[in-house]
Short mmCIF file of C-alpha atoms in Angstrom, two decimals:
data_model
loop_
_atom_site.label_atom_id
_atom_site.label_comp_id
_atom_site.label_asym_id
_atom_site.label_seq_id
_atom_site.Cartn_x
_atom_site.Cartn_y
_atom_site.Cartn_z
CA MET A 1346 19.56 44.44 -41.99
CA LEU A 1347 18.56 45.49 -45.51
CA SER A 1348 20.86 47.46 -47.78
CA GLN A 1349 20.14 51.06 -48.79
CA GLY A 1350 19.50 49.88 -52.36
CA PHE A 1351 16.59 47.71 -51.23
CA VAL A 1352 15.19 50.55 -49.12
CA SER A 1353 15.38 53.02 -52.04
CA ALA A 1354 13.69 50.56 -54.40
CA ALA A 1355 10.96 49.93 -51.80
CA ALA A 1356 10.44 53.68 -51.41
CA ILE A 1357 9.84 54.02 -55.16
CA ALA A 1358 7.44 51.06 -55.18
CA ALA A 1359 5.50 52.36 -52.16
CA SER A 1360 5.30 55.84 -53.71
CA VAL A 1361 3.84 54.39 -56.92
CA LEU A 1362 1.28 52.43 -54.89
CA PHE A 1363 0.27 55.56 -52.98
CA ILE A 1364 -0.19 57.48 -56.23
CA LEU A 1365 -2.32 54.65 -57.65
CA SER A 1366 -4.33 54.65 -54.42
CA LEU A 1367 -5.07 58.37 -54.60
CA GLY A 1368 -5.97 58.12 -58.28
CA GLY A 1369 -8.31 55.20 -57.73
CA LEU A 1370 -10.21 56.88 -54.90
CA SER A 1371 -11.68 59.36 -57.37
CA ASN A 1372 -13.93 56.60 -58.73
CA GLN A 1373 -16.40 54.57 -56.64
CA GLU A 1374 -15.94 51.41 -58.67
CA LYS A 1375 -12.15 51.50 -58.24
CA ALA A 1376 -12.14 52.66 -54.62
CA LYS A 1377 -11.80 49.21 -52.99
CA ARG A 1378 -8.83 48.30 -55.16
CA ALA A 1379 -7.33 51.74 -54.48
CA VAL A 1380 -7.57 51.16 -50.73
CA TRP A 1381 -5.65 47.90 -51.13
CA TYR A 1382 -2.95 49.75 -53.05
CA GLY A 1383 -2.61 52.07 -50.08
CA ILE A 1384 -2.53 49.21 -47.58
CA ILE A 1385 0.16 47.33 -49.50
CA GLY A 1386 2.16 50.51 -50.04
CA MET A 1387 2.13 51.33 -46.34
CA ALA A 1388 3.10 47.77 -45.39
CA VAL A 1389 6.09 47.97 -47.78
CA ALA A 1390 7.04 51.40 -46.41
CA VAL A 1391 6.93 50.31 -42.77
CA PHE A 1392 8.82 47.04 -43.32
CA PHE A 1393 11.68 48.43 -45.40
CA THR A 1394 12.02 51.52 -43.21
CA ALA A 1395 12.09 49.50 -39.98
CA PHE A 1396 14.75 47.11 -41.28
CA GLY A 1397 16.81 49.60 -43.23
CA PRO A 1398 20.42 50.58 -42.50
CA GLY A 1399 21.17 52.37 -39.24
CA ILE A 1400 17.88 51.37 -37.61
CA GLY A 1401 17.97 49.72 -34.20
CA GLY A 1402 16.03 49.50 -30.96
CA TYR A 1403 13.90 46.62 -32.20
CA TRP A 1404 13.22 45.55 -28.60
CA LEU A 1405 11.10 48.70 -28.34
CA MET A 1406 10.00 49.22 -31.96
CA ILE A 1407 8.48 45.80 -32.63
CA PRO A 1408 6.26 45.76 -29.48
CA MET A 1409 5.10 49.30 -30.34
CA ILE A 1410 4.22 48.24 -33.90
CA ILE A 1411 2.28 45.25 -32.59
CA ILE A 1412 0.43 47.34 -30.00
CA GLY A 1413 -0.37 50.00 -32.60
CA ALA A 1414 -1.62 47.36 -35.05
CA ILE A 1415 -3.90 45.84 -32.39
CA ILE A 1416 -5.32 49.23 -31.41
CA GLY A 1417 -5.81 50.20 -35.05
CA THR A 1418 -7.57 46.93 -35.85
CA ARG A 1419 -9.90 47.25 -32.88
CA LEU A 1420 -10.76 50.84 -33.76
CA ALA A 1421 -11.39 49.96 -37.40
CA ARG A 1422 -13.80 47.21 -36.38
CA ARG A 1423 -15.63 49.36 -33.82
CA VAL A 1424 -15.90 52.66 -35.68
CA GLU A 1425 -19.10 53.04 -37.69
CA MET A 1426 -19.17 54.86 -41.01
CA THR A 1427 -20.98 57.67 -39.23
CA GLU A 1428 -17.88 58.20 -37.09
CA MET A 1429 -15.36 58.25 -39.95
CA PRO A 1430 -15.02 62.07 -40.07
CA GLN A 1431 -14.00 62.30 -36.41
CA LEU A 1432 -11.71 59.27 -36.80
CA VAL A 1433 -9.93 61.00 -39.69
CA ALA A 1434 -9.54 64.14 -37.58
CA ALA A 1435 -8.11 62.09 -34.71
CA LEU A 1436 -5.58 60.41 -37.02
CA HIS A 1437 -4.51 63.83 -38.31
CA SER A 1438 -3.79 64.87 -34.73
CA PHE A 1439 -1.46 61.88 -34.27
CA VAL A 1440 0.56 62.88 -37.33
CA GLY A 1441 0.87 66.45 -36.08
CA LEU A 1442 1.98 65.46 -32.59
CA ALA A 1443 4.47 62.95 -34.00
CA ALA A 1444 5.98 65.73 -36.13
CA VAL A 1445 6.46 67.90 -33.03
CA PHE A 1446 8.16 65.12 -31.06
CA VAL A 1447 10.44 64.13 -33.95
CA ALA A 1448 11.46 67.76 -34.51
CA TRP A 1449 12.27 68.23 -30.82
CA SER A 1450 14.32 65.03 -30.82
CA ALA A 1451 16.14 66.05 -34.00
CA ASP A 1452 17.21 69.34 -32.44
CA LEU A 1453 18.43 67.63 -29.26
CA GLU A 1454 20.55 65.30 -31.39
CA ARG A 1455 21.86 68.27 -33.36
CA ARG A 1456 22.94 69.92 -30.13
CA ARG A 1457 24.73 66.74 -29.04
CA VAL A 1458 26.65 66.66 -32.31
CA LEU A 1459 27.64 70.32 -31.99
CA ALA A 1460 28.71 69.76 -28.37
CA ALA A 1461 30.88 66.81 -29.40
CA ARG A 1462 32.49 68.86 -32.15
CA ALA A 1463 33.20 71.69 -29.74
CA ALA A 1464 34.81 69.32 -27.23
CA ASP A 1465 37.19 66.87 -28.85
CA GLY A 1466 35.27 65.58 -31.82
CA VAL A 1467 34.86 62.17 -30.25
CA MET A 1468 31.33 60.80 -30.55
CA GLN A 1469 30.23 58.02 -28.25
CA ASP A 1470 26.86 56.32 -27.84
CA PHE A 1471 25.33 58.41 -30.59
CA SER A 1472 22.16 57.34 -32.34
CA ALA A 1473 22.13 56.50 -36.06
CA PHE A 1474 20.49 59.88 -36.70
CA ALA A 1475 23.18 61.74 -34.74
CA ALA A 1476 25.86 59.84 -36.64
CA LEU A 1477 24.21 61.03 -39.85
CA LEU A 1478 24.23 64.62 -38.59
CA ALA A 1479 27.91 64.34 -37.69
CA HIS A 1480 28.78 64.21 -41.37
CA LYS A 1481 26.77 67.30 -42.27
CA ALA A 1482 28.36 70.67 -42.94
CA PRO A 1483 27.37 73.74 -40.86
CA ASP A 1484 25.11 75.06 -43.63
CA GLU A 1485 23.35 71.69 -43.82
CA LEU A 1486 22.74 71.81 -40.07
CA MET A 1487 21.29 75.29 -40.51
CA PHE A 1488 18.87 73.91 -43.09
CA LEU A 1489 18.00 71.18 -40.59
CA GLN A 1490 16.97 73.91 -38.15
CA VAL A 1491 14.58 75.36 -40.73
CA GLU A 1492 13.04 71.90 -41.16
CA VAL A 1493 12.70 71.58 -37.38
CA VAL A 1494 10.88 74.92 -37.14
CA LEU A 1495 8.47 74.00 -39.93
CA GLY A 1496 7.84 70.54 -38.47
CA ILE A 1497 7.05 71.93 -35.03
CA PHE A 1498 4.84 74.79 -36.23
CA ILE A 1499 2.82 72.85 -38.80
CA GLY A 1500 2.64 69.77 -36.58
CA ALA A 1501 1.44 71.69 -33.52
CA VAL A 1502 -1.22 73.58 -35.49
CA THR A 1503 -2.37 70.28 -36.99
CA PHE A 1504 -2.53 68.58 -33.59
CA THR A 1505 -4.73 71.03 -31.68
CA GLY A 1506 -6.74 71.94 -34.78
CA SER A 1507 -7.51 68.27 -35.36
CA VAL A 1508 -8.44 67.75 -31.71
CA VAL A 1509 -10.95 70.61 -31.89
CA ALA A 1510 -12.26 69.32 -35.24
CA PHE A 1511 -12.72 65.90 -33.64
CA GLY A 1512 -14.67 67.48 -30.78
CA LYS A 1513 -16.94 69.41 -33.15
CA LEU A 1514 -17.56 66.44 -35.42
CA ALA A 1515 -18.28 64.17 -32.47
CA GLY A 1516 -20.66 66.71 -30.94
CA LYS A 1517 -18.47 67.17 -27.86
CA VAL A 1518 -17.68 70.79 -28.79
CA ASP A 1519 -20.26 73.36 -29.93
CA GLY A 1520 -20.31 73.50 -33.72
CA LYS A 1521 -20.86 77.27 -33.76
CA PRO A 1522 -17.80 79.47 -34.46
CA ARG A 1523 -16.33 80.76 -31.20
CA GLN A 1524 -13.25 82.86 -30.57
CA LEU A 1525 -11.63 84.53 -27.60
CA PRO A 1526 -11.86 88.34 -27.23
CA GLY A 1527 -9.52 89.80 -29.83
CA GLY A 1528 -10.39 87.15 -32.39
CA HIS A 1529 -8.14 87.27 -35.44
CA LEU A 1530 -5.72 89.68 -33.75
CA LEU A 1531 -4.81 86.96 -31.26
CA ASN A 1532 -4.01 84.56 -34.10
CA ALA A 1533 -1.96 87.24 -35.86
CA ALA A 1534 -0.06 88.10 -32.68
CA ALA A 1535 0.71 84.43 -32.02
CA ALA A 1536 1.93 84.02 -35.61
CA VAL A 1537 4.24 87.07 -35.30
CA LEU A 1538 5.64 85.80 -31.99
CA SER A 1539 6.20 82.39 -33.59
CA LEU A 1540 8.19 84.02 -36.38
CA LEU A 1541 10.32 85.93 -33.84
CA LEU A 1542 11.01 82.75 -31.88
CA ALA A 1543 12.01 80.99 -35.09
CA ILE A 1544 14.48 83.80 -35.86
CA PHE A 1545 15.92 83.60 -32.33
CA TYR A 1546 16.31 79.85 -32.66
CA LEU A 1547 18.03 80.08 -36.05
CA ASN A 1548 20.44 82.59 -34.54
CA GLY A 1549 21.55 80.27 -31.77
CA ALA A 1550 18.93 80.66 -29.01
CA GLY A 1551 18.28 77.71 -26.71
CA PHE A 1552 15.81 74.84 -26.85
CA TRP A 1553 13.30 76.96 -24.94
CA THR A 1554 12.47 78.75 -28.20
CA LEU A 1555 11.15 75.50 -29.69
CA LEU A 1556 9.02 74.82 -26.62
CA LEU A 1557 7.45 78.28 -26.80
CA LEU A 1558 7.06 77.96 -30.57
CA ALA A 1559 5.12 74.73 -30.08
CA ALA A 1560 2.94 76.33 -27.37
CA LEU A 1561 2.03 79.25 -29.65
CA ALA A 1562 1.32 76.92 -32.57
CA PHE A 1563 -0.86 74.76 -30.32
CA PHE A 1564 -2.86 77.89 -29.49
CA ILE A 1565 -3.17 78.94 -33.14
CA GLY A 1566 -4.47 75.50 -34.13
CA TYR A 1567 -7.01 75.50 -31.30
CA HIS A 1568 -8.24 79.06 -31.81
CA LEU A 1569 -8.29 78.83 -35.60
CA ILE A 1570 -10.57 75.79 -35.75
CA MET A 1571 -12.75 76.98 -32.87
CA GLY A 1572 -13.52 80.03 -35.01
CA ILE A 1573 -14.80 77.93 -37.92
CA GLY A 1574 -18.49 77.01 -37.99
CA GLY A 1575 -20.07 73.66 -38.65
CA ALA A 1576 -21.07 74.61 -42.21
CA ASP A 1577 -17.38 74.76 -43.14
CA MET A 1578 -16.28 71.53 -41.42
CA PRO A 1579 -15.85 69.53 -44.67
CA VAL A 1580 -13.26 72.11 -45.73
CA VAL A 1581 -11.62 71.95 -42.30
CA VAL A 1582 -11.23 68.16 -42.52
CA SER A 1583 -9.53 68.32 -45.93
CA MET A 1584 -7.43 71.31 -44.83
CA LEU A 1585 -6.14 69.46 -41.75
CA ASN A 1586 -5.41 66.51 -43.99
CA SER A 1587 -3.19 68.83 -46.03
CA TYR A 1588 -1.49 70.20 -42.91
CA SER A 1589 -0.69 66.70 -41.67
CA GLY A 1590 0.90 65.91 -45.05
CA TRP A 1591 3.14 68.96 -45.01
CA ALA A 1592 4.14 68.22 -41.42
CA ALA A 1593 5.13 64.69 -42.47
CA ALA A 1594 7.08 66.04 -45.45
CA ALA A 1595 8.98 68.50 -43.25
CA ILE A 1596 9.96 65.70 -40.89
CA GLY A 1597 10.90 63.56 -43.89
CA PHE A 1598 13.52 66.16 -44.81
CA THR A 1599 14.69 66.23 -41.19
CA LEU A 1600 15.15 62.46 -41.10
CA SER A 1601 16.45 62.25 -44.70
CA ASN A 1602 13.61 59.83 -45.42
CA ASP A 1603 12.66 60.03 -49.11
CA LEU A 1604 9.50 57.99 -48.68
CA LEU A 1605 8.19 60.26 -45.92
CA ILE A 1606 8.90 63.29 -48.11
CA VAL A 1607 7.03 61.83 -51.09
CA THR A 1608 4.11 60.55 -49.01
CA GLY A 1609 3.80 63.81 -47.10
CA ALA A 1610 3.89 65.83 -50.30
CA LEU A 1611 1.18 63.62 -51.85
CA VAL A 1612 -1.08 64.00 -48.83
CA GLY A 1613 -0.35 67.70 -48.46
CA SER A 1614 -0.97 68.59 -52.10
CA SER A 1615 -4.05 66.37 -52.50
CA GLY A 1616 -5.52 67.79 -49.28
CA ALA A 1617 -4.90 71.34 -50.47
CA ILE A 1618 -6.52 70.61 -53.85
CA LEU A 1619 -9.50 68.99 -52.14
CA SER A 1620 -9.86 72.00 -49.82
CA TYR A 1621 -9.91 74.28 -52.85
CA ILE A 1622 -12.53 72.10 -54.54
CA MET A 1623 -14.65 72.15 -51.38
CA CYS A 1624 -14.41 75.93 -51.11
CA LYS A 1625 -15.36 76.31 -54.76
CA ALA A 1626 -18.35 74.00 -54.23
CA MET A 1627 -19.44 76.16 -51.29
CA ASN A 1628 -18.58 79.47 -52.99
CA ARG A 1629 -16.24 80.18 -50.11
CA ASN A 1630 -12.95 82.05 -50.12
CA PHE A 1631 -10.31 79.55 -49.00
CA VAL A 1632 -8.33 82.14 -47.00
CA ASN A 1633 -11.51 83.32 -45.25
CA VAL A 1634 -12.40 79.78 -44.24
CA ILE A 1635 -9.00 78.87 -42.78
CA LEU A 1636 -8.90 82.19 -40.91
CA GLY A 1637 -12.10 81.29 -39.13
CA GLY A 1638 -14.68 83.09 -41.27
CA PHE A 1639 -12.79 86.38 -41.55
CA GLY A 1640 -14.77 88.75 -43.72
CA GLY A 1641 -18.03 86.79 -43.50
CA SER A 1642 -21.52 88.09 -44.23
CA GLN A 1643 -22.87 91.06 -42.34
CA GLY A 1644 -26.37 92.04 -41.21
CA PRO A 1645 -29.39 90.18 -39.87
CA ALA A 1646 -30.71 87.08 -41.59
CA ALA A 1647 -34.04 87.36 -43.42
CA GLU A 1648 -37.21 86.61 -41.50
CA ILE A 1649 -38.85 83.25 -42.26
CA GLU A 1650 -42.64 83.17 -42.59
CA GLY A 1651 -45.00 80.23 -42.30
CA GLU A 1652 -44.79 77.03 -40.29
CA GLN A 1653 -43.38 73.56 -40.58
CA VAL A 1654 -46.12 71.11 -41.60
CA ALA A 1655 -45.68 67.48 -40.56
CA ILE A 1656 -46.69 64.41 -42.54
CA ASP A 1657 -46.85 60.73 -41.60
CA ALA A 1658 -45.53 57.64 -43.39
CA SER A 1659 -48.82 56.95 -45.16
CA GLY A 1660 -48.84 60.43 -46.67
CA VAL A 1661 -45.29 60.07 -47.98
CA ALA A 1662 -46.07 56.58 -49.33
CA SER A 1663 -49.13 57.90 -51.17
CA ALA A 1664 -47.05 60.60 -52.87
CA LEU A 1665 -44.36 58.08 -53.84
CA ASN A 1666 -46.95 55.67 -55.27
CA ASP A 1667 -48.32 58.43 -57.49
CA ALA A 1668 -44.90 59.73 -58.55
CA ASP A 1669 -43.05 58.85 -61.73
CA SER A 1670 -39.72 60.45 -60.80
CA VAL A 1671 -38.02 60.57 -57.39
CA ILE A 1672 -34.77 62.16 -56.27
CA ILE A 1673 -33.23 61.31 -52.90
CA VAL A 1674 -30.86 63.77 -51.22
CA PRO A 1675 -28.81 62.14 -48.44
CA GLY A 1676 -27.07 64.04 -45.66
CA TYR A 1677 -25.34 63.46 -42.37
CA GLY A 1678 -28.67 62.62 -40.72
CA MET A 1679 -28.80 59.48 -42.86
CA ALA A 1680 -25.35 58.54 -41.59
CA VAL A 1681 -26.25 59.16 -37.95
CA ALA A 1682 -29.39 57.01 -38.22
CA GLN A 1683 -27.49 54.38 -40.25
CA ALA A 1684 -30.40 54.50 -42.66
CA GLN A 1685 -28.49 53.75 -45.87
CA THR A 1686 -29.71 50.14 -46.01
CA ALA A 1687 -33.34 51.22 -45.57
CA VAL A 1688 -32.81 53.82 -48.29
CA SER A 1689 -31.40 51.14 -50.59
CA ASP A 1690 -34.42 48.91 -49.92
CA LEU A 1691 -36.76 51.80 -50.75
CA VAL A 1692 -34.89 52.48 -53.99
CA ARG A 1693 -35.15 48.84 -55.10
CA LYS A 1694 -38.87 48.81 -54.40
CA LEU A 1695 -39.51 52.06 -56.28
CA ARG A 1696 -37.44 50.97 -59.27
CA ALA A 1697 -39.22 47.63 -59.37
CA ALA A 1698 -42.45 49.61 -59.71
CA GLY A 1699 -41.02 51.30 -62.81
CA LYS A 1700 -40.26 54.67 -61.23
CA GLU A 1701 -37.16 56.72 -62.06
CA VAL A 1702 -35.09 57.05 -58.88
CA ARG A 1703 -31.85 58.98 -58.58
CA PHE A 1704 -29.61 60.38 -55.87
CA ALA A 1705 -28.37 63.97 -55.74
CA ILE A 1706 -24.99 64.32 -54.00
CA HIS A 1707 -23.70 67.72 -52.97
CA PRO A 1708 -19.87 67.98 -52.87
CA VAL A 1709 -19.94 68.78 -49.14
CA ALA A 1710 -22.78 66.50 -48.05
CA GLY A 1711 -21.99 64.98 -44.65
CA ARG A 1712 -18.95 65.98 -42.67
CA LEU A 1713 -16.30 64.45 -44.86
CA PRO A 1714 -15.81 64.77 -48.63
CA GLY A 1715 -17.26 61.68 -50.33
CA HIS A 1716 -19.03 60.56 -47.14
CA MET A 1717 -22.40 59.98 -48.80
CA ASN A 1718 -20.90 58.13 -51.76
CA VAL A 1719 -19.20 55.66 -49.42
CA LEU A 1720 -22.38 55.04 -47.43
CA LEU A 1721 -24.44 54.43 -50.56
CA ALA A 1722 -21.79 52.11 -52.00
CA GLU A 1723 -21.81 50.21 -48.69
CA ALA A 1724 -25.59 49.78 -49.08
CA LYS A 1725 -25.08 48.53 -52.68
CA VAL A 1726 -26.87 51.42 -54.35
CA PRO A 1727 -26.10 51.27 -58.12
CA TYR A 1728 -23.37 53.72 -59.11
CA ASP A 1729 -25.16 54.94 -62.20
CA ILE A 1730 -28.06 56.53 -60.29
CA VAL A 1731 -25.79 58.46 -57.89
CA LEU A 1732 -25.28 61.89 -59.51
CA GLU A 1733 -23.29 64.94 -58.52
CA MET A 1734 -24.92 68.33 -57.99
CA ASP A 1735 -23.98 69.76 -61.39
CA GLU A 1736 -25.40 66.70 -63.16
CA ILE A 1737 -28.84 66.79 -61.55
CA ASN A 1738 -29.54 70.29 -60.23
CA ASP A 1739 -31.51 71.35 -63.31
CA ASP A 1740 -33.78 68.28 -63.05
CA PHE A 1741 -35.54 69.15 -59.79
CA ALA A 1742 -38.11 71.35 -61.55
CA SER A 1743 -39.37 68.31 -63.51
CA THR A 1744 -39.28 65.90 -60.55
CA ASP A 1745 -42.42 64.70 -58.79
CA VAL A 1746 -41.00 63.88 -55.34
CA VAL A 1747 -37.79 64.75 -53.53
CA ILE A 1748 -36.89 63.03 -50.28
CA VAL A 1749 -34.29 64.86 -48.20
CA ILE A 1750 -32.74 62.65 -45.54
CA GLY A 1751 -30.93 64.53 -42.82
CA SER A 1752 -29.63 67.42 -44.93
CA ASN A 1753 -29.79 71.10 -44.05
CA ASP A 1754 -27.28 73.55 -45.51
CA ILE A 1755 -26.93 71.82 -48.90
CA VAL A 1756 -30.67 72.25 -49.60
CA ASN A 1757 -31.08 75.67 -47.99
CA PRO A 1758 -32.61 78.26 -50.38
CA ALA A 1759 -31.28 81.06 -48.16
CA ALA A 1760 -27.92 80.49 -49.85
CA GLN A 1761 -29.44 82.03 -52.98
CA GLU A 1762 -32.16 84.23 -51.53
CA ASP A 1763 -30.62 85.86 -48.44
CA PRO A 1764 -27.36 87.82 -48.91
CA ASN A 1765 -26.93 88.02 -45.12
CA SER A 1766 -27.10 84.27 -44.59
CA PRO A 1767 -23.85 82.65 -43.31
CA ILE A 1768 -23.99 80.41 -46.41
CA ALA A 1769 -24.89 83.18 -48.88
CA GLY A 1770 -23.66 82.38 -52.38
CA MET A 1771 -23.06 78.70 -51.66
CA PRO A 1772 -24.26 76.48 -54.53
CA VAL A 1773 -27.06 74.27 -53.20
CA LEU A 1774 -29.38 71.54 -54.48
CA LYS A 1775 -32.55 73.30 -55.65
CA VAL A 1776 -34.93 70.75 -54.19
CA TRP A 1777 -37.67 73.34 -53.56
CA GLU A 1778 -38.31 73.46 -57.32
CA ALA A 1779 -39.77 69.92 -57.24
CA LYS A 1780 -43.53 69.35 -57.01
CA GLN A 1781 -43.30 67.84 -53.52
CA VAL A 1782 -40.46 67.76 -50.98
CA PHE A 1783 -40.39 65.50 -47.93
CA ILE A 1784 -37.72 66.18 -45.31
CA SER A 1785 -36.81 63.32 -42.99
CA LYS A 1786 -35.58 64.97 -39.80
CA ARG A 1787 -35.46 64.14 -36.11
CA GLY A 1788 -37.06 67.39 -34.95
CA GLN A 1789 -37.45 71.10 -35.61
CA GLY A 1790 -33.89 72.07 -34.67
CA THR A 1791 -31.59 74.00 -36.98
CA GLY A 1792 -29.11 71.16 -37.31
CA TYR A 1793 -25.36 70.97 -36.86
CA SER A 1794 -24.43 74.35 -38.32
CA GLY A 1795 -27.18 76.23 -36.48
CA ILE A 1796 -28.56 77.88 -39.65
CA GLU A 1797 -32.33 78.09 -40.11
CA ASN A 1798 -33.67 76.63 -43.36
CA PRO A 1799 -36.61 78.31 -45.16
CA LEU A 1800 -37.14 75.10 -47.17
CA PHE A 1801 -38.89 73.56 -44.17
CA TYR A 1802 -41.57 76.29 -44.30
CA LYS A 1803 -42.37 76.24 -48.02
CA ASP A 1804 -45.86 75.28 -49.26
CA ASN A 1805 -44.64 72.21 -51.16
CA SER A 1806 -42.51 70.91 -48.25
CA ARG A 1807 -43.59 68.49 -45.55
CA MET A 1808 -41.63 67.40 -42.49
CA PHE A 1809 -41.33 63.64 -42.05
CA TYR A 1810 -40.25 63.67 -38.40
CA GLY A 1811 -38.47 60.83 -36.67
CA ASP A 1812 -35.35 58.70 -36.83
CA ALA A 1813 -34.54 58.25 -40.52
CA ARG A 1814 -34.08 54.48 -40.40
CA GLU A 1815 -37.27 53.93 -38.38
CA SER A 1816 -39.26 56.30 -40.60
CA LEU A 1817 -38.13 54.62 -43.82
CA THR A 1818 -38.67 51.16 -42.38
CA ALA A 1819 -42.25 52.14 -41.52
CA LEU A 1820 -42.67 53.59 -45.01
CA LEU A 1821 -41.51 50.51 -46.96
CA PRO A 1822 -44.60 48.28 -46.52
CA MET A 1823 -46.86 51.10 -47.77
CA VAL A 1824 -44.98 51.65 -51.03
CA ASP A 1825 -46.49 49.67 -53.92
#
């Protein structure tokens, strides 16, 4: 059994490692080292927490840790980069559900302590947590109740919201925003009832209040995320990340675990900041997004004229051979087709021919912030040719060829031209200003968000239909 001094020192060390990990993830070149900081920090946190003072039940804990490690390792090996967004959503749901269970357990232990005090003050067979509660004053136990309420509410919203997000990202749930009759009023009513139940609980009501509170929060999480469309899913992922952090922090206070408080606060604050950045990149109001599109655009979308004109691999190759400058815009379609390696091969061939090749990355490309950057780094694309939207958006007008691979909303001119579009006002990559635009796409569908794209009908655009990896593989031999 380790002393409290060792545990406190380990908590500080792990916190520093987590901060270094978050800081390093902002840079592609430092990202791998940053991930190792996080891994080491978590290993330190788990070890020193498990063997700290007052911890027991190793006959159950150690097998659970081993089983969890095996499952985690198998999932990590099986999950493709294309499935990372839904994996992140699933992991958020685990944190939320754990917060609910811990909060319920904490209140049951609190009730046992109060019952013992009311009887004869003798405490037998109490857990280490209950023994800790036994030394708390009545006002401290009241504060514990506030922590329990917050843990249950935030955790339950995170759990069902993350489950729905997983379903939408995995294509198992329709990506279009859907709500029950009553819409936002149902969410508001559930929130008011949750507040009333919290007040009843804090004033001495029974455990049933916490069960009903969890049920209402489960509904809010489900209904809230169901009402958010696919175009806003990158914000949803970062928002749920923030929720899971605050749920962990609330439970950290409940368990008097400093490391859980610090870690939860880091995750919660970084997720909130990232959500704000995503909303700013999409010209979205953060409150509107998390309320399921409340106050969105009104009126019919503009009519689109013309037709989508297809082109084959030889036509695209001919344009690339004649071009001096090329910009590639990757999207989730590239991830689905696992075409990043083929894209990297194409880039090397074009650069060897003396052509200027760059990548344009929109802040919300893919279904997870930074998704495209990770895929391109995995395919060993040089960092210096991967540019953010603000760095390259003014260069499209002087570019010969743009290749869009599986993107829709981030290259949709309706964001600037149609005030009634669901993505009106969202900053987009102005690819249509280039001399020629080739869009690699499986078919003529509207894509994940269900929003039609006028880019596909413009005179300088051609549709390069087919699986992205197969299309690029067929293209490679024709490029000089």
